[in-house]
Amino acid sequence: MPAVSRHIVCLTFDFDTMSAFIARGLTTPMPLSRGEFGAIGARRLLGALADRRISATWFVPGFTIATYPAECEAIVAGGHEIGHHSWAHIPPAAQSRDEEEADLVRANSAIERLSGRKARGYRSPTWDLTPHTIDLLLTHGFLYDSSLMGGDFWPYRVRQGDRCALGEPYHFGAETELIEMPVDWSLDDLPHFEYLRTPRAIHPGLQPARAVMDSWLDEFLYMKKTVDWGALSYTMHPYVIGRGYRMLAFEQLIDRLMREGAVFMTMEAAAREWAERAGKPQG
Ligand SMILES: [Zn+2]
């Protein structure tokens, strides 16, 4: 009997609001107001998801839970998963191990107060991990991470103890229980769309929304063409995707994905489904 194919899409929203701007030192009224627009974007997204009965994953910093309690309660009421995204969007590489752990615990307490349960998933602000992050995530009971780029449609086990040295072959460490739900910059709305000017650089962004959504659709169609089971993740930020012309293109993408047979699920559910197929980690 042929295997039934199943093509999963995880819609993920990093609900940073002002936190990422503050963490970058951008604290004048204009950048803060860009983050503030995230609350409007979030309400639009929740409506679009509810209309289609889609459950998504929202990575919400503790800062946003404390600053926008009503919007965060609406996310929970909408049946979505709340993932961990630090307390204040400080890159973990800028923290000591103790600071990183304190941040992890503080944000998880805010998530537990909001949703009644601790986060099962973690996404690093800036998508970078420290030598301590995997240990801390395992210690604090996380099921998955979603910050690395070593795969696309097939999640994998995060390794510990990888080593690299210039001129030497790469050494792969042992797999852990932690599941990686891989991401990629090309499947993130921010680099495509956000115009960002800092004292050191200008990031142009501002790409046409439909062109980006066409590429995102092609990523799904390629998954459908090449694998029987796959889970594809898109990363979005309410203050970015929530602008009107982008919402229109994004909603059309979702509707097309539905017609193509996409199964929409939270990252936690997709990670659990993958784990059932993949079996235990290889030591
Ligand atoms: Zn973020």
PDB file of N, CA and C in Angstrom, residues 99-173:
ATOM      1  N   GLU A  99      23.197  34.423  33.168  1.00  0.00           N
ATOM      2  CA  GLU A  99      22.247  35.420  32.647  1.00  0.00           C
ATOM      3  C   GLU A  99      21.285  34.778  31.654  1.00  0.00           C
ATOM      4  N   GLU A 100      21.834  33.901  30.808  1.00  0.00           N
ATOM      5  CA  GLU A 100      20.997  33.228  29.809  1.00  0.00           C
ATOM      6  C   GLU A 100      19.934  32.369  30.497  1.00  0.00           C
ATOM      7  N   GLU A 101      20.343  31.657  31.556  1.00  0.00           N
ATOM      8  CA  GLU A 101      19.393  30.797  32.267  1.00  0.00           C
ATOM      9  C   GLU A 101      18.341  31.636  33.000  1.00  0.00           C
ATOM     10  N   ALA A 102      18.785  32.728  33.619  1.00  0.00           N
ATOM     11  CA  ALA A 102      17.823  33.586  34.342  1.00  0.00           C
ATOM     12  C   ALA A 102      16.792  34.150  33.376  1.00  0.00           C
ATOM     13  N   ASP A 103      17.248  34.535  32.187  1.00  0.00           N
ATOM     14  CA  ASP A 103      16.350  35.058  31.149  1.00  0.00           C
ATOM     15  C   ASP A 103      15.354  33.984  30.704  1.00  0.00           C
ATOM     16  N   LEU A 104      15.875  32.760  30.545  1.00  0.00           N
ATOM     17  CA  LEU A 104      15.041  31.628  30.113  1.00  0.00           C
ATOM     18  C   LEU A 104      13.917  31.372  31.124  1.00  0.00           C
ATOM     19  N   VAL A 105      14.297  31.383  32.406  1.00  0.00           N
ATOM     20  CA  VAL A 105      13.338  31.093  33.483  1.00  0.00           C
ATOM     21  C   VAL A 105      12.320  32.229  33.611  1.00  0.00           C
ATOM     22  N   ARG A 106      12.808  33.469  33.554  1.00  0.00           N
ATOM     23  CA  ARG A 106      11.905  34.616  33.714  1.00  0.00           C
ATOM     24  C   ARG A 106      10.843  34.639  32.607  1.00  0.00           C
ATOM     25  N   ALA A 107      11.285  34.435  31.362  1.00  0.00           N
ATOM     26  CA  ALA A 107      10.326  34.453  30.241  1.00  0.00           C
ATOM     27  C   ALA A 107       9.381  33.264  30.317  1.00  0.00           C
ATOM     28  N   ASN A 108       9.893  32.116  30.758  1.00  0.00           N
ATOM     29  CA  ASN A 108       9.030  30.924  30.849  1.00  0.00           C
ATOM     30  C   ASN A 108       7.958  31.103  31.918  1.00  0.00           C
ATOM     31  N   SER A 109       8.301  31.816  33.000  1.00  0.00           N
ATOM     32  CA  SER A 109       7.291  32.089  34.030  1.00  0.00           C
ATOM     33  C   SER A 109       6.180  32.955  33.461  1.00  0.00           C
ATOM     34  N   ALA A 110       6.563  33.941  32.654  1.00  0.00           N
ATOM     35  CA  ALA A 110       5.550  34.812  32.033  1.00  0.00           C
ATOM     36  C   ALA A 110       4.661  33.995  31.091  1.00  0.00           C
ATOM     37  N   ILE A 111       5.262  33.050  30.353  1.00  0.00           N
ATOM     38  CA  ILE A 111       4.492  32.205  29.433  1.00  0.00           C
ATOM     39  C   ILE A 111       3.548  31.294  30.217  1.00  0.00           C
ATOM     40  N   GLU A 112       4.033  30.776  31.343  1.00  0.00           N
ATOM     41  CA  GLU A 112       3.191  29.889  32.158  1.00  0.00           C
ATOM     42  C   GLU A 112       2.009  30.655  32.750  1.00  0.00           C
ATOM     43  N   ARG A 113       2.262  31.887  33.210  1.00  0.00           N
ATOM     44  CA  ARG A 113       1.157  32.699  33.757  1.00  0.00           C
ATOM     45  C   ARG A 113       0.136  33.006  32.657  1.00  0.00           C
ATOM     46  N   LEU A 114       0.630  33.241  31.443  1.00  0.00           N
ATOM     47  CA  LEU A 114      -0.274  33.586  30.336  1.00  0.00           C
ATOM     48  C   LEU A 114      -1.088  32.389  29.850  1.00  0.00           C
ATOM     49  N   SER A 115      -0.400  31.256  29.678  1.00  0.00           N
ATOM     50  CA  SER A 115      -1.029  30.146  28.939  1.00  0.00           C
ATOM     51  C   SER A 115      -1.327  28.925  29.808  1.00  0.00           C
ATOM     52  N   GLY A 116      -0.817  28.933  31.053  1.00  0.00           N
ATOM     53  CA  GLY A 116      -1.044  27.782  31.927  1.00  0.00           C
ATOM     54  C   GLY A 116      -0.028  26.674  31.739  1.00  0.00           C
ATOM     55  N   ARG A 117       0.903  26.860  30.841  1.00  0.00           N
ATOM     56  CA  ARG A 117       1.953  25.853  30.665  1.00  0.00           C
ATOM     57  C   ARG A 117       3.244  26.512  30.201  1.00  0.00           C
ATOM     58  N   LYS A 118       4.354  25.872  30.540  1.00  0.00           N
ATOM     59  CA  LYS A 118       5.649  26.392  30.084  1.00  0.00           C
ATOM     60  C   LYS A 118       5.798  26.135  28.581  1.00  0.00           C
ATOM     61  N   ALA A 119       6.704  26.878  27.949  1.00  0.00           N
ATOM     62  CA  ALA A 119       6.934  26.711  26.514  1.00  0.00           C
ATOM     63  C   ALA A 119       7.568  25.359  26.228  1.00  0.00           C
ATOM     64  N   ARG A 120       7.163  24.739  25.126  1.00  0.00           N
ATOM     65  CA  ARG A 120       7.813  23.507  24.655  1.00  0.00           C
ATOM     66  C   ARG A 120       8.859  23.823  23.591  1.00  0.00           C
ATOM     67  N   GLY A 121       8.709  25.011  22.976  1.00  0.00           N
ATOM     68  CA  GLY A 121       9.619  25.382  21.899  1.00  0.00           C
ATOM     69  C   GLY A 121      10.360  26.668  22.199  1.00  0.00           C
ATOM     70  N   TYR A 122      11.566  26.758  21.665  1.00  0.00           N
ATOM     71  CA  TYR A 122      12.412  27.931  21.870  1.00  0.00           C
ATOM     72  C   TYR A 122      12.883  28.455  20.524  1.00  0.00           C
ATOM     73  N   ARG A 123      12.843  29.767  20.369  1.00  0.00           N
ATOM     74  CA  ARG A 123      13.485  30.402  19.213  1.00  0.00           C
ATOM     75  C   ARG A 123      14.347  31.533  19.736  1.00  0.00           C
ATOM     76  N   SER A 124      15.634  31.450  19.426  1.00  0.00           N
ATOM     77  CA  SER A 124      16.568  32.465  19.908  1.00  0.00           C
ATOM     78  C   SER A 124      16.318  33.793  19.207  1.00  0.00           C
ATOM     79  N   PRO A 125      16.383  34.909  19.967  1.00  0.00           N
ATOM     80  CA  PRO A 125      16.424  36.193  19.280  1.00  0.00           C
ATOM     81  C   PRO A 125      17.722  36.228  18.476  1.00  0.00           C
ATOM     82  N   THR A 126      17.658  36.614  17.226  1.00  0.00           N
ATOM     83  CA  THR A 126      18.790  36.606  16.272  1.00  0.00           C
ATOM     84  C   THR A 126      19.149  35.201  15.783  1.00  0.00           C
ATOM     85  N   TRP A 127      18.448  34.162  16.264  1.00  0.00           N
ATOM     86  CA  TRP A 127      18.654  32.803  15.747  1.00  0.00           C
ATOM     87  C   TRP A 127      20.043  32.242  16.029  1.00  0.00           C
ATOM     88  N   ASP A 128      20.733  32.776  17.001  1.00  0.00           N
ATOM     89  CA  ASP A 128      22.041  32.203  17.310  1.00  0.00           C
ATOM     90  C   ASP A 128      21.990  31.579  18.704  1.00  0.00           C
ATOM     91  N   LEU A 129      22.736  30.502  18.871  1.00  0.00           N
ATOM     92  CA  LEU A 129      22.778  29.809  20.160  1.00  0.00           C
ATOM     93  C   LEU A 129      24.177  29.952  20.756  1.00  0.00           C
ATOM     94  N   THR A 130      24.272  29.802  22.061  1.00  0.00           N
ATOM     95  CA  THR A 130      25.576  29.825  22.723  1.00  0.00           C
ATOM     96  C   THR A 130      26.005  28.380  23.009  1.00  0.00           C
ATOM     97  N   PRO A 131      27.235  28.177  23.488  1.00  0.00           N
ATOM     98  CA  PRO A 131      27.648  26.806  23.856  1.00  0.00           C
ATOM     99  C   PRO A 131      26.787  26.229  24.982  1.00  0.00           C
ATOM    100  N   HIS A 132      26.010  27.078  25.691  1.00  0.00           N
ATOM    101  CA  HIS A 132      25.198  26.611  26.824  1.00  0.00           C
ATOM    102  C   HIS A 132      23.739  26.380  26.473  1.00  0.00           C
ATOM    103  N   THR A 133      23.281  26.915  25.345  1.00  0.00           N
ATOM    104  CA  THR A 133      21.833  26.963  25.094  1.00  0.00           C
ATOM    105  C   THR A 133      21.203  25.573  25.084  1.00  0.00           C
ATOM    106  N   ILE A 134      21.811  24.610  24.388  1.00  0.00           N
ATOM    107  CA  ILE A 134      21.192  23.281  24.260  1.00  0.00           C
ATOM    108  C   ILE A 134      21.048  22.633  25.632  1.00  0.00           C
ATOM    109  N   ASP A 135      22.111  22.739  26.425  1.00  0.00           N
ATOM    110  CA  ASP A 135      22.075  22.220  27.801  1.00  0.00           C
ATOM    111  C   ASP A 135      20.920  22.831  28.585  1.00  0.00           C
ATOM    112  N   LEU A 136      20.795  24.141  28.488  1.00  0.00           N
ATOM    113  CA  LEU A 136      19.756  24.848  29.249  1.00  0.00           C
ATOM    114  C   LEU A 136      18.367  24.441  28.761  1.00  0.00           C
ATOM    115  N   LEU A 137      18.203  24.305  27.456  1.00  0.00           N
ATOM    116  CA  LEU A 137      16.886  23.928  26.924  1.00  0.00           C
ATOM    117  C   LEU A 137      16.509  22.516  27.377  1.00  0.00           C
ATOM    118  N   LEU A 138      17.478  21.608  27.380  1.00  0.00           N
ATOM    119  CA  LEU A 138      17.205  20.237  27.832  1.00  0.00           C
ATOM    120  C   LEU A 138      16.895  20.232  29.325  1.00  0.00           C
ATOM    121  N   THR A 139      17.681  20.993  30.103  1.00  0.00           N
ATOM    122  CA  THR A 139      17.464  21.053  31.556  1.00  0.00           C
ATOM    123  C   THR A 139      16.071  21.580  31.883  1.00  0.00           C
ATOM    124  N   HIS A 140      15.601  22.540  31.081  1.00  0.00           N
ATOM    125  CA  HIS A 140      14.320  23.181  31.389  1.00  0.00           C
ATOM    126  C   HIS A 140      13.148  22.563  30.609  1.00  0.00           C
ATOM    127  N   GLY A 141      13.366  21.362  30.078  1.00  0.00           N
ATOM    128  CA  GLY A 141      12.240  20.576  29.571  1.00  0.00           C
ATOM    129  C   GLY A 141      11.707  20.970  28.207  1.00  0.00           C
ATOM    130  N   PHE A 142      12.517  21.598  27.381  1.00  0.00           N
ATOM    131  CA  PHE A 142      12.036  21.964  26.043  1.00  0.00           C
ATOM    132  C   PHE A 142      12.011  20.737  25.130  1.00  0.00           C
ATOM    133  N   LEU A 143      11.036  20.730  24.224  1.00  0.00           N
ATOM    134  CA  LEU A 143      10.911  19.665  23.223  1.00  0.00           C
ATOM    135  C   LEU A 143      11.709  19.995  21.963  1.00  0.00           C
ATOM    136  N   TYR A 144      11.673  21.274  21.589  1.00  0.00           N
ATOM    137  CA  TYR A 144      12.320  21.634  20.318  1.00  0.00           C
ATOM    138  C   TYR A 144      12.921  23.041  20.368  1.00  0.00           C
ATOM    139  N   ASP A 145      13.872  23.244  19.445  1.00  0.00           N
ATOM    140  CA  ASP A 145      14.428  24.559  19.154  1.00  0.00           C
ATOM    141  C   ASP A 145      14.046  24.908  17.723  1.00  0.00           C
ATOM    142  N   SER A 146      13.959  26.199  17.429  1.00  0.00           N
ATOM    143  CA  SER A 146      13.713  26.608  16.046  1.00  0.00           C
ATOM    144  C   SER A 146      14.571  27.820  15.738  1.00  0.00           C
ATOM    145  N   SER A 147      15.876  27.565  15.616  1.00  0.00           N
ATOM    146  CA  SER A 147      16.835  28.654  15.391  1.00  0.00           C
ATOM    147  C   SER A 147      17.916  28.291  14.375  1.00  0.00           C
ATOM    148  N   LEU A 148      17.987  27.022  13.965  1.00  0.00           N
ATOM    149  CA  LEU A 148      19.111  26.577  13.134  1.00  0.00           C
ATOM    150  C   LEU A 148      18.656  26.266  11.703  1.00  0.00           C
ATOM    151  N   MET A 149      19.634  26.100  10.821  1.00  0.00           N
ATOM    152  CA  MET A 149      19.338  26.079   9.381  1.00  0.00           C
ATOM    153  C   MET A 149      19.913  24.847   8.674  1.00  0.00           C
ATOM    154  N   GLY A 150      20.131  23.762   9.433  1.00  0.00           N
ATOM    155  CA  GLY A 150      20.764  22.577   8.849  1.00  0.00           C
ATOM    156  C   GLY A 150      19.817  21.643   8.115  1.00  0.00           C
ATOM    157  N   GLY A 151      18.588  22.058   7.849  1.00  0.00           N
ATOM    158  CA  GLY A 151      17.624  21.235   7.126  1.00  0.00           C
ATOM    159  C   GLY A 151      16.521  22.114   6.593  1.00  0.00           C
ATOM    160  N   ASP A 152      15.553  21.503   5.907  1.00  0.00           N
ATOM    161  CA  ASP A 152      14.412  22.304   5.473  1.00  0.00           C
ATOM    162  C   ASP A 152      13.072  21.625   5.779  1.00  0.00           C
ATOM    163  N   PHE A 153      12.826  20.440   5.173  1.00  0.00           N
ATOM    164  CA  PHE A 153      11.509  19.812   5.318  1.00  0.00           C
ATOM    165  C   PHE A 153      11.501  18.702   6.372  1.00  0.00           C
ATOM    166  N   TRP A 154      12.654  18.278   6.798  1.00  0.00           N
ATOM    167  CA  TRP A 154      12.784  17.162   7.720  1.00  0.00           C
ATOM    168  C   TRP A 154      13.475  17.674   8.983  1.00  0.00           C
ATOM    169  N   PRO A 155      12.749  17.777  10.110  1.00  0.00           N
ATOM    170  CA  PRO A 155      13.411  18.207  11.344  1.00  0.00           C
ATOM    171  C   PRO A 155      14.558  17.257  11.709  1.00  0.00           C
ATOM    172  N   TYR A 156      15.366  17.627  12.653  1.00  0.00           N
ATOM    173  CA  TYR A 156      16.483  16.768  13.050  1.00  0.00           C
ATOM    174  C   TYR A 156      16.816  16.985  14.519  1.00  0.00           C
ATOM    175  N   ARG A 157      17.638  16.081  15.062  1.00  0.00           N
ATOM    176  CA  ARG A 157      18.048  16.207  16.464  1.00  0.00           C
ATOM    177  C   ARG A 157      19.228  17.167  16.575  1.00  0.00           C
ATOM    178  N   VAL A 158      19.143  18.089  17.530  1.00  0.00           N
ATOM    179  CA  VAL A 158      20.244  19.032  17.738  1.00  0.00           C
ATOM    180  C   VAL A 158      21.419  18.284  18.359  1.00  0.00           C
ATOM    181  N   ARG A 159      22.618  18.535  17.856  1.00  0.00           N
ATOM    182  CA  ARG A 159      23.822  17.874  18.387  1.00  0.00           C
ATOM    183  C   ARG A 159      24.503  18.750  19.440  1.00  0.00           C
ATOM    184  N   GLN A 160      25.232  18.066  20.293  1.00  0.00           N
ATOM    185  CA  GLN A 160      26.098  18.746  21.258  1.00  0.00           C
ATOM    186  C   GLN A 160      27.523  18.256  21.045  1.00  0.00           C
ATOM    187  N   GLY A 161      28.483  19.161  21.166  1.00  0.00           N
ATOM    188  CA  GLY A 161      29.886  18.753  21.073  1.00  0.00           C
ATOM    189  C   GLY A 161      30.447  18.809  19.666  1.00  0.00           C
ATOM    190  N   ASP A 162      29.781  19.484  18.729  1.00  0.00           N
ATOM    191  CA  ASP A 162      30.390  19.707  17.420  1.00  0.00           C
ATOM    192  C   ASP A 162      31.686  20.514  17.618  1.00  0.00           C
ATOM    193  N   ARG A 163      32.667  20.228  16.794  1.00  0.00           N
ATOM    194  CA  ARG A 163      33.906  21.015  16.870  1.00  0.00           C
ATOM    195  C   ARG A 163      34.353  21.394  15.469  1.00  0.00           C
ATOM    196  N   CYS A 164      34.844  22.617  15.329  1.00  0.00           N
ATOM    197  CA  CYS A 164      35.438  23.016  14.050  1.00  0.00           C
ATOM    198  C   CYS A 164      36.778  23.676  14.324  1.00  0.00           C
ATOM    199  N   ALA A 165      37.721  23.447  13.409  1.00  0.00           N
ATOM    200  CA  ALA A 165      39.031  24.100  13.491  1.00  0.00           C
ATOM    201  C   ALA A 165      39.495  24.351  12.068  1.00  0.00           C
ATOM    202  N   LEU A 166      40.042  25.504  11.844  1.00  0.00           N
ATOM    203  CA  LEU A 166      40.498  25.878  10.510  1.00  0.00           C
ATOM    204  C   LEU A 166      41.507  24.848   9.988  1.00  0.00           C
ATOM    205  N   GLY A 167      41.235  24.340   8.797  1.00  0.00           N
ATOM    206  CA  GLY A 167      42.143  23.365   8.203  1.00  0.00           C
ATOM    207  C   GLY A 167      41.856  21.931   8.592  1.00  0.00           C
ATOM    208  N   GLU A 168      40.907  21.708   9.514  1.00  0.00           N
ATOM    209  CA  GLU A 168      40.576  20.347   9.967  1.00  0.00           C
ATOM    210  C   GLU A 168      39.183  19.964   9.469  1.00  0.00           C
ATOM    211  N   PRO A 169      38.925  18.633   9.304  1.00  0.00           N
ATOM    212  CA  PRO A 169      37.549  18.222   8.984  1.00  0.00           C
ATOM    213  C   PRO A 169      36.616  18.551  10.149  1.00  0.00           C
ATOM    214  N   TYR A 170      35.355  18.681   9.830  1.00  0.00           N
ATOM    215  CA  TYR A 170      34.364  19.013  10.850  1.00  0.00           C
ATOM    216  C   TYR A 170      34.109  17.796  11.730  1.00  0.00           C
ATOM    217  N   HIS A 171      33.970  18.002  13.037  1.00  0.00           N
ATOM    218  CA  HIS A 171      33.636  16.908  13.956  1.00  0.00           C
ATOM    219  C   HIS A 171      32.191  17.063  14.422  1.00  0.00           C
ATOM    220  N   PHE A 172      31.360  16.060  14.121  1.00  0.00           N
ATOM    221  CA  PHE A 172      29.968  16.088  14.555  1.00  0.00           C
ATOM    222  C   PHE A 172      29.840  15.499  15.951  1.00  0.00           C
ATOM    223  N   GLY A 173      29.176  16.225  16.837  1.00  0.00           N
ATOM    224  CA  GLY A 173      28.933  15.732  18.192  1.00  0.00           C
ATOM    225  C   GLY A 173      27.765  14.762  18.229  1.00  0.00           C
TER     226      GLY A 173
END
